Phi, psi and omega in degrees: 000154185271001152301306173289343164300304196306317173320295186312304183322302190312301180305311187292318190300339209277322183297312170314285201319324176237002119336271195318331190262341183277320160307335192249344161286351183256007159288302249201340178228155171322114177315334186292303201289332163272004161302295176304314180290301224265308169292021126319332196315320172338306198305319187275351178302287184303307181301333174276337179295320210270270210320283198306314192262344189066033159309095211226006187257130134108073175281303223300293174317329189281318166342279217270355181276244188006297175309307171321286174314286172332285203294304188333289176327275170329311170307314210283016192240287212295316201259019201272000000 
């Protein structure tokens, strides 16, 4: 159908964008710090999960693995 035709389009467009900006961040910044960034993504995975889908099961582990990756981040950022 064509909303699910658009969806794939959409999905695909979304992937070129953060390929092309993560290739052009490791052109121009230190691999460690766009790395640490780039594992953030979990997070917005999870933000989206809980708000959008109303994901609710095995939250508390779902927090602290998210939290966890975030600080990971933010150290291997603070510390490179």
């Amino acid at each position: 159908s064509r909303p699910f035709l658009a969806g794939i389009a959409l999905a695909g467009l979304a992937i070129v964008a953060e390929n092309g900006s993560i290739n052009f961040a490791l052109s121009s910044d230190p691999v460690a710090s766009v790395m640490a960034v780039k594992r953030t993504m979990p997070m917005f995975a999870f933000l989206i999960g809980f708000f959008y889908f109303k994901e609710r099961t095995d939250l508390p582990k779902k927090i602290f693995n998210t939290a966890l990756m975030v600080l990971g981040a933010v150290l291997i950022t603070i510390f490179k």
